[in-house]
mmCIF file of C-alpha atoms in Angstrom:
data_model
loop_
_atom_site.group_PDB
_atom_site.id
_atom_site.type_symbol
_atom_site.label_atom_id
_atom_site.label_comp_id
_atom_site.label_asym_id
_atom_site.label_seq_id
_atom_site.Cartn_x
_atom_site.Cartn_y
_atom_site.Cartn_z
ATOM 1 C CA MET A 1 109.092 95.245 92.111
ATOM 2 C CA SER A 2 108.667 93.275 95.302
ATOM 3 C CA GLU A 3 109.855 94.854 98.535
ATOM 4 C CA ASP A 4 111.215 92.679 101.334
ATOM 5 C CA SER A 5 113.064 93.026 104.600
ATOM 6 C CA SER A 6 116.492 92.497 103.006
ATOM 7 C CA HIS A 7 116.254 95.610 100.811
ATOM 8 C CA SER A 8 115.567 99.300 101.021
ATOM 9 C CA THR A 9 112.111 100.649 100.299
ATOM 10 C CA HIS A 10 110.339 103.971 100.187
ATOM 11 C CA PHE A 11 108.792 105.926 103.032
ATOM 12 C CA GLY A 12 107.076 108.623 101.052
ATOM 13 C CA PHE A 13 109.822 110.010 98.839
ATOM 14 C CA LYS A 14 112.587 108.915 101.233
ATOM 15 C CA THR A 15 114.558 105.674 100.874
ATOM 16 C CA VAL A 16 114.733 103.682 104.106
ATOM 17 C CA ASP A 17 115.617 100.182 105.271
ATOM 18 C CA ALA A 18 112.633 97.965 104.534
ATOM 19 C CA ASP A 19 112.647 96.497 108.024
ATOM 20 C CA LYS A 20 112.204 99.998 109.498
ATOM 21 C CA LYS A 21 109.275 101.138 107.360
ATOM 22 C CA ALA A 22 106.531 99.486 109.434
ATOM 23 C CA GLU A 23 107.754 101.275 112.558
ATOM 24 C CA MET A 24 107.880 104.605 110.716
ATOM 25 C CA VAL A 25 104.379 104.170 109.299
ATOM 26 C CA ALA A 26 103.192 103.228 112.791
ATOM 27 C CA GLY A 27 104.497 106.541 114.052
ATOM 28 C CA VAL A 28 102.424 108.387 111.471
ATOM 29 C CA PHE A 29 99.207 106.650 112.451
ATOM 30 C CA HIS A 30 99.858 106.860 116.190
ATOM 31 C CA SER A 31 100.079 110.608 115.593
ATOM 32 C CA VAL A 32 96.909 111.019 113.513
ATOM 33 C CA ALA A 33 94.634 108.348 115.040
ATOM 34 C CA THR A 34 92.507 110.562 117.269
ATOM 35 C CA ARG A 35 91.821 113.061 114.472
ATOM 36 C CA TYR A 36 91.723 110.557 111.616
ATOM 37 C CA ASP A 37 87.971 110.717 110.944
ATOM 38 C CA ILE A 38 87.648 114.485 110.975
ATOM 39 C CA MET A 39 90.707 114.839 108.761
ATOM 40 C CA ASN A 40 89.234 112.390 106.246
ATOM 41 C CA ASP A 41 86.081 114.480 106.023
ATOM 42 C CA VAL A 42 87.943 117.777 105.742
ATOM 43 C CA LEU A 43 90.616 116.660 103.282
ATOM 44 C CA SER A 44 88.278 114.764 100.947
ATOM 45 C CA PHE A 45 85.352 117.192 101.333
ATOM 46 C CA GLY A 46 83.398 114.169 102.560
ATOM 47 C CA ILE A 47 83.827 112.302 99.274
ATOM 48 C CA HIS A 48 85.603 109.408 101.046
ATOM 49 C CA ARG A 49 82.158 108.355 102.269
ATOM 50 C CA ILE A 50 80.989 107.896 98.668
ATOM 51 C CA TRP A 51 84.113 105.875 97.784
ATOM 52 C CA LYS A 52 83.568 103.628 100.797
ATOM 53 C CA ARG A 53 79.847 103.253 100.113
ATOM 54 C CA PHE A 54 80.599 102.075 96.579
ATOM 55 C CA THR A 55 83.110 99.580 97.988
ATOM 56 C CA ILE A 56 80.479 98.196 100.356
ATOM 57 C CA GLU A 57 77.975 97.877 97.521
ATOM 58 C CA SER A 58 80.561 96.134 95.324
ATOM 59 C CA ALA A 59 81.395 93.630 98.069
ATOM 60 C CA GLY A 60 77.958 91.994 97.973
ATOM 61 C CA ALA A 61 78.026 91.007 101.643
ATOM 62 C CA ARG A 62 75.117 88.831 102.768
ATOM 63 C CA PRO A 63 73.901 87.413 106.087
ATOM 64 C CA GLY A 64 76.171 84.703 107.439
ATOM 65 C CA MET A 65 79.312 85.799 105.592
ATOM 66 C CA LYS A 66 82.717 86.211 107.225
ATOM 67 C CA VAL A 67 84.438 89.501 106.349
ATOM 68 C CA LEU A 68 87.942 90.819 106.999
ATOM 69 C CA ASP A 69 88.239 94.607 107.055
ATOM 70 C CA LEU A 70 92.022 94.834 106.776
ATOM 71 C CA ALA A 71 93.787 98.064 107.737
ATOM 72 C CA GLY A 72 90.285 98.886 108.918
ATOM 73 C CA GLY A 73 91.374 101.820 111.043
ATOM 74 C CA THR A 74 88.437 103.555 112.673
ATOM 75 C CA GLY A 75 85.932 101.035 111.365
ATOM 76 C CA ASP A 76 83.818 102.795 108.731
ATOM 77 C CA LEU A 77 83.566 99.665 106.583
ATOM 78 C CA THR A 78 83.293 97.336 109.576
ATOM 79 C CA ALA A 79 80.196 99.154 110.821
ATOM 80 C CA LYS A 80 78.430 98.677 107.484
ATOM 81 C CA PHE A 81 79.513 95.049 107.105
ATOM 82 C CA SER A 82 78.353 94.264 110.650
ATOM 83 C CA HIS A 83 74.818 95.240 109.696
ATOM 84 C CA LEU A 84 74.918 93.376 106.374
ATOM 85 C CA VAL A 85 76.234 90.021 107.645
ATOM 86 C CA GLY A 86 73.931 90.017 110.669
ATOM 87 C CA ASP A 87 74.084 87.881 113.792
ATOM 88 C CA SER A 88 74.982 84.766 111.790
ATOM 89 C CA GLY A 89 77.988 86.472 110.203
ATOM 90 C CA GLU A 90 81.274 87.811 111.498
ATOM 91 C CA VAL A 91 83.429 90.846 110.772
ATOM 92 C CA ILE A 92 87.055 91.140 111.855
ATOM 93 C CA LEU A 93 88.546 94.622 111.958
ATOM 94 C CA ALA A 94 92.303 94.133 111.606
ATOM 95 C CA ASP A 95 94.981 96.789 111.693
ATOM 96 C CA ILE A 96 98.710 96.735 112.376
ATOM 97 C CA ASN A 97 98.428 99.922 114.421
ATOM 98 C CA ASP A 98 97.080 99.559 117.958
ATOM 99 C CA SER A 99 96.217 103.270 118.245
ATOM 100 C CA MET A 100 93.925 103.014 115.220
ATOM 101 C CA LEU A 101 92.401 99.792 116.565
ATOM 102 C CA LYS A 102 91.626 101.419 119.903
ATOM 103 C CA VAL A 103 89.973 104.407 118.248
ATOM 104 C CA GLY A 104 87.976 102.096 115.961
ATOM 105 C CA ARG A 105 86.838 99.845 118.801
ATOM 106 C CA SER A 106 85.709 102.785 120.936
ATOM 107 C CA LYS A 107 83.896 104.383 118.021
ATOM 108 C CA LEU A 108 82.021 101.210 117.036
ATOM 109 C CA ARG A 109 81.073 100.345 120.615
ATOM 110 C CA ASP A 110 79.729 103.875 121.093
ATOM 111 C CA LYS A 111 77.558 103.259 118.028
ATOM 112 C CA GLY A 112 76.342 99.932 119.408
ATOM 113 C CA VAL A 113 78.208 97.899 116.802
ATOM 114 C CA VAL A 114 78.953 94.835 118.929
ATOM 115 C CA GLY A 115 78.298 91.109 118.941
ATOM 116 C CA ASN A 116 79.508 90.089 115.498
ATOM 117 C CA VAL A 117 82.669 92.239 115.372
ATOM 118 C CA SER A 118 86.101 91.322 116.708
ATOM 119 C CA TYR A 119 89.444 93.126 116.616
ATOM 120 C CA VAL A 120 92.855 91.757 115.651
ATOM 121 C CA GLN A 121 96.213 93.507 115.483
ATOM 122 C CA ALA A 122 97.758 91.994 112.376
ATOM 123 C CA ASN A 123 100.382 92.569 109.722
ATOM 124 C CA ALA A 124 98.887 92.309 106.231
ATOM 125 C CA GLU A 125 102.032 90.568 104.980
ATOM 126 C CA ALA A 126 101.478 87.561 107.278
ATOM 127 C CA LEU A 127 97.825 87.352 108.253
ATOM 128 C CA PRO A 128 97.224 85.207 111.369
ATOM 129 C CA PHE A 129 94.245 83.322 109.957
ATOM 130 C CA PRO A 130 93.839 79.833 108.483
ATOM 131 C CA ASP A 131 93.613 79.252 104.747
ATOM 132 C CA ASN A 132 90.186 79.719 103.148
ATOM 133 C CA THR A 133 88.648 81.702 106.018
ATOM 134 C CA PHE A 134 86.912 84.771 104.553
ATOM 135 C CA ASP A 135 84.163 85.350 102.012
ATOM 136 C CA ILE A 136 85.200 88.991 101.565
ATOM 137 C CA ILE A 137 88.367 90.943 102.312
ATOM 138 C CA THR A 138 88.550 94.715 102.005
ATOM 139 C CA ILE A 139 91.579 96.944 102.438
ATOM 140 C CA ALA A 140 90.728 100.632 102.145
ATOM 141 C CA PHE A 141 93.552 103.183 101.964
ATOM 142 C CA GLY A 142 95.941 100.766 103.628
ATOM 143 C CA LEU A 143 97.852 98.868 100.960
ATOM 144 C CA ARG A 144 100.095 101.794 100.054
ATOM 145 C CA ASN A 145 101.488 101.772 103.600
ATOM 146 C CA VAL A 146 102.480 98.089 103.464
ATOM 147 C CA THR A 147 106.187 97.420 102.967
ATOM 148 C CA ASP A 148 105.894 94.245 100.865
ATOM 149 C CA LYS A 149 102.678 94.644 98.924
ATOM 150 C CA ASP A 150 103.189 91.426 96.953
ATOM 151 C CA ALA A 151 103.471 89.413 100.167
ATOM 152 C CA ALA A 152 100.358 91.115 101.533
ATOM 153 C CA LEU A 153 98.332 90.312 98.415
ATOM 154 C CA ARG A 154 99.455 86.673 98.548
ATOM 155 C CA SER A 155 98.488 86.537 102.224
ATOM 156 C CA MET A 156 95.038 87.931 101.442
ATOM 157 C CA GLN A 157 94.574 85.441 98.613
ATOM 158 C CA ARG A 158 95.528 82.603 100.946
ATOM 159 C CA VAL A 159 92.912 83.415 103.588
ATOM 160 C CA LEU A 160 90.101 83.996 101.093
ATOM 161 C CA LYS A 161 87.658 81.153 100.626
ATOM 162 C CA PRO A 162 87.300 79.716 97.119
ATOM 163 C CA GLY A 163 84.805 82.023 95.454
ATOM 164 C CA GLY A 164 85.804 84.825 97.822
ATOM 165 C CA LYS A 165 86.394 88.421 96.773
ATOM 166 C CA LEU A 166 89.163 90.915 97.548
ATOM 167 C CA LEU A 167 88.472 94.631 97.222
ATOM 168 C CA VAL A 168 91.347 97.119 97.343
ATOM 169 C CA LEU A 169 90.255 100.744 97.666
ATOM 170 C CA GLU A 170 93.253 103.006 97.282
ATOM 171 C CA PHE A 171 94.457 106.325 95.973
ATOM 172 C CA SER A 172 95.695 105.976 92.416
ATOM 173 C CA LYS A 173 96.650 107.961 89.317
ATOM 174 C CA PRO A 174 94.373 110.728 87.947
ATOM 175 C CA GLN A 175 93.469 110.148 84.327
ATOM 176 C CA HIS A 176 93.670 113.687 82.984
ATOM 177 C CA ALA A 177 96.551 116.172 83.050
ATOM 178 C CA ILE A 178 94.508 119.070 84.444
ATOM 179 C CA MET A 179 93.241 116.967 87.326
ATOM 180 C CA ASN A 180 96.753 115.643 87.943
ATOM 181 C CA LYS A 181 98.186 119.174 88.256
ATOM 182 C CA ALA A 182 95.371 120.329 90.525
ATOM 183 C CA TYR A 183 95.750 117.212 92.667
ATOM 184 C CA ASP A 184 99.505 117.770 93.032
ATOM 185 C CA LEU A 185 98.939 121.358 94.125
ATOM 186 C CA TYR A 186 96.338 120.296 96.674
ATOM 187 C CA SER A 187 98.359 117.342 97.972
ATOM 188 C CA PHE A 188 101.683 119.077 98.501
ATOM 189 C CA LYS A 189 100.584 122.599 99.426
ATOM 190 C CA VAL A 190 97.106 122.486 100.955
ATOM 191 C CA LEU A 191 97.031 119.046 102.610
ATOM 192 C CA PRO A 192 100.063 119.515 104.923
ATOM 193 C CA MET A 193 98.829 122.997 105.849
ATOM 194 C CA ILE A 194 95.426 121.647 106.907
ATOM 195 C CA GLY A 195 97.181 118.791 108.710
ATOM 196 C CA LYS A 196 99.154 121.349 110.717
ATOM 197 C CA MET A 197 96.047 123.405 111.527
ATOM 198 C CA ILE A 198 93.713 120.565 112.573
ATOM 199 C CA ALA A 199 95.904 117.621 113.537
ATOM 200 C CA HIS A 200 98.932 119.726 114.564
ATOM 201 C CA ASP A 201 101.025 117.442 112.365
ATOM 202 C CA ALA A 202 102.117 118.639 108.932
ATOM 203 C CA ASP A 203 104.835 115.983 108.533
ATOM 204 C CA SER A 204 102.444 113.008 108.720
ATOM 205 C CA TYR A 205 100.217 114.462 106.027
ATOM 206 C CA GLU A 206 103.218 115.270 103.861
ATOM 207 C CA TYR A 207 104.144 111.577 104.132
ATOM 208 C CA LEU A 208 100.602 110.548 103.218
ATOM 209 C CA ALA A 209 100.711 112.704 100.078
ATOM 210 C CA GLU A 210 104.081 111.253 99.109
ATOM 211 C CA SER A 211 102.963 107.680 99.787
ATOM 212 C CA ILE A 212 100.098 108.125 97.334
ATOM 213 C CA ARG A 213 102.541 109.111 94.561
ATOM 214 C CA MET A 214 104.732 106.077 95.281
ATOM 215 C CA HIS A 215 101.827 103.615 95.173
ATOM 216 C CA PRO A 216 101.476 101.477 92.014
ATOM 217 C CA ASP A 217 99.112 102.847 89.374
ATOM 218 C CA GLN A 218 95.923 101.099 88.310
ATOM 219 C CA GLU A 219 97.349 98.688 85.759
ATOM 220 C CA THR A 220 100.402 97.855 87.866
ATOM 221 C CA LEU A 221 98.283 96.984 90.894
ATOM 222 C CA LYS A 222 95.995 94.885 88.704
ATOM 223 C CA GLY A 223 99.016 92.874 87.563
ATOM 224 C CA MET A 224 100.233 92.468 91.143
ATOM 225 C CA MET A 225 96.848 91.072 92.195
ATOM 226 C CA GLU A 226 96.921 88.619 89.293
ATOM 227 C CA ASN A 227 100.467 87.550 90.199
ATOM 228 C CA ALA A 228 99.223 86.870 93.744
ATOM 229 C CA GLY A 229 96.767 84.310 92.367
ATOM 230 C CA LEU A 230 93.608 86.408 92.118
ATOM 231 C CA GLU A 231 91.438 86.052 89.040
ATOM 232 C CA GLN A 232 88.998 88.186 87.053
ATOM 233 C CA VAL A 233 90.776 91.252 88.389
ATOM 234 C CA ASP A 234 89.393 94.600 87.318
ATOM 235 C CA TYR A 235 89.236 98.137 88.647
ATOM 236 C CA ILE A 236 86.910 101.105 88.631
ATOM 237 C CA ASN A 237 88.234 104.654 88.675
ATOM 238 C CA MET A 238 86.477 107.190 90.882
ATOM 239 C CA THR A 239 86.938 110.955 90.885
ATOM 240 C CA ASP A 240 88.984 110.740 87.674
ATOM 241 C CA GLY A 241 91.236 108.046 89.093
ATOM 242 C CA ILE A 242 92.259 109.887 92.259
ATOM 243 C CA VAL A 243 90.884 106.727 93.829
ATOM 244 C CA ALA A 244 90.442 103.283 92.264
ATOM 245 C CA LEU A 245 88.624 100.206 93.500
ATOM 246 C CA HIS A 246 90.360 96.994 92.422
ATOM 247 C CA ARG A 247 88.393 93.738 92.612
ATOM 248 C CA GLY A 248 89.678 90.175 92.372
ATOM 249 C CA TYR A 249 88.408 86.666 93.105
ATOM 250 C CA LYS A 250 89.856 83.431 94.362
ATOM 251 C CA PHE A 251 88.703 80.353 92.452
#
């Protein structure tokens, strides 16, 4: 069901006014920005690097391409794309949260990732780019935080070039009951505890666990991408479906 600013929506398991969700999500990421990378490594046991590497490989970026790393946060994908598209290409790291953008920009500049990378604070629901701009768009672990996901997918489809590819890497639904039970235990008991110990913020990581459960499952998200005008949509489950990579094209 589409979410818009005239209705209520979910913030984790809570019901809130849709026009307040973006501000509430912003508060979460302002809080976790400086410890975001270390928490990703700790909470996923480093496996997030494998998920992201597979996303990069699936994107098929080549020299000269223009790439949008949406909800790009601290820039893990941007750094890889910058190397792949080369001096003749361009990568835009876009995020709605200025704290995450600042951390990402500092991190990439410290690594010497400059020249073909630019930074834009943008809302995924209304991207500030012309039609048919990008060869590749990725959104990794960001779509579940968007208030109106249908609007965001339509916006992404609009700014893709004909022949362009959208890749959505996101937490999803485990495929087996045993994994699902273990994942619930980890998410709701262990994750907030580690968040309190390392990031001094249990509440934000409780929200993140809840937001994963409220995100559409694999088949639902596939249908949403198709409804947004993307074609040849498919998905690949990783780690038993804890994470899924959805892929769609604009023709």
